[in-house]
Amino acid sequence: MRAGELPPVPATGQIPADRLDIERTTPHVLPIEPLALALGEERLVGSDGIVSFNSVRYSTPPGYTGVRVWCRVAGEELSITAGTNSVDLSDI
């Protein structure tokens, strides 16, 4: 069966192609930083260069004092990332 030939979906009673036409008229707004929550949790690096995550304190390299960073668990390690001048995220 082709997409235009599909029968109505029992849950909605709508034909998929008709529903797609409706959804195309109302575009969804994408967040400025897509999937940011999937990256972890935001933390602020303290004046001592320390960031706290899950009640554990981690040091950061010099120059990150006062910077907002993302902390996420990657396997058995904590990954701390920060925005760079190019707005990309990079590990610190």
Coordinates of C-alpha atoms in Angstrom, one line a residue:
M1 CA 0.0 0.0 0.0
R2 CA 1.2 3.5 -0.7
A3 CA 0.9 6.4 1.8
G4 CA -2.1 7.9 0.0
E5 CA -3.9 4.6 0.0
L6 CA -3.7 3.8 3.7
P7 CA -7.1 3.3 5.5
P8 CA -8.1 5.5 8.4
V9 CA -6.3 4.9 11.7
P10 CA -8.6 3.3 14.2
A11 CA -7.5 5.5 17.1
T12 CA -8.2 8.8 15.3
G13 CA -10.4 7.8 12.4
Q14 CA -8.3 9.9 10.2
I15 CA -6.5 9.0 7.0
P16 CA -2.7 9.4 7.5
A17 CA -2.2 11.5 4.4
D18 CA -5.0 13.9 5.5
R19 CA -3.5 14.2 9.0
L20 CA -0.1 15.0 7.4
D21 CA -1.6 17.8 5.4
I22 CA -3.0 19.3 8.6
E23 CA 0.3 19.0 10.4
R24 CA 2.2 20.6 7.6
T25 CA 0.1 23.8 8.0
T26 CA 1.2 24.3 11.6
P27 CA 5.0 23.9 11.7
H28 CA 6.5 23.1 15.1
V29 CA 8.9 25.6 16.6
L30 CA 12.3 24.1 17.2
P31 CA 14.2 25.1 20.4
I32 CA 17.2 27.2 20.0
E33 CA 19.3 24.5 21.6
P34 CA 17.7 21.3 20.4
L35 CA 17.9 18.3 22.7
A36 CA 19.6 20.4 25.4
L37 CA 18.0 18.3 28.1
A38 CA 19.4 15.2 26.6
L39 CA 22.9 16.6 27.2
G40 CA 22.4 16.6 31.0
E41 CA 21.9 19.2 33.6
E42 CA 23.1 22.8 33.6
R43 CA 25.5 23.8 36.4
L44 CA 27.3 27.0 37.3
V45 CA 31.1 26.8 37.9
G46 CA 31.8 28.5 41.2
S47 CA 34.4 31.1 42.0
D48 CA 36.7 28.3 43.1
G49 CA 36.5 26.6 39.7
I50 CA 34.3 23.8 41.2
V51 CA 31.1 22.4 39.8
S52 CA 28.8 20.3 41.9
F53 CA 26.8 17.3 40.4
N54 CA 24.9 14.8 42.4
S55 CA 26.4 16.0 45.6
V56 CA 30.0 15.5 44.3
R57 CA 32.4 18.4 43.6
Y58 CA 34.4 18.4 40.4
S59 CA 37.2 20.8 39.4
T60 CA 37.3 22.5 36.0
P61 CA 40.2 24.0 34.1
P62 CA 41.2 27.6 34.7
G63 CA 39.0 30.1 33.0
Y64 CA 35.6 28.6 33.6
T65 CA 34.7 30.5 36.8
G66 CA 31.2 31.8 36.5
V67 CA 30.5 29.8 33.3
R68 CA 27.3 27.7 32.9
V69 CA 28.2 24.1 31.9
W70 CA 26.3 21.0 31.1
C71 CA 27.0 17.9 33.2
R72 CA 25.9 14.4 32.1
V73 CA 26.8 10.9 33.0
A74 CA 28.5 9.0 30.2
G75 CA 29.0 5.4 31.2
E76 CA 30.9 5.5 34.5
E77 CA 32.3 9.0 34.0
L78 CA 30.9 12.6 34.3
S79 CA 31.2 14.6 31.1
I80 CA 31.3 18.4 31.6
T81 CA 30.8 20.5 28.5
A82 CA 30.7 24.2 27.9
G83 CA 29.8 26.5 25.1
T84 CA 32.8 27.9 23.1
N85 CA 33.1 31.1 21.1
S86 CA 31.6 29.2 18.1
V87 CA 28.6 28.3 20.3
D88 CA 29.4 24.6 19.9
L89 CA 29.7 22.4 23.0
S90 CA 33.1 21.0 23.8
D91 CA 34.4 18.8 26.7
I92 CA 36.3 20.6 29.3

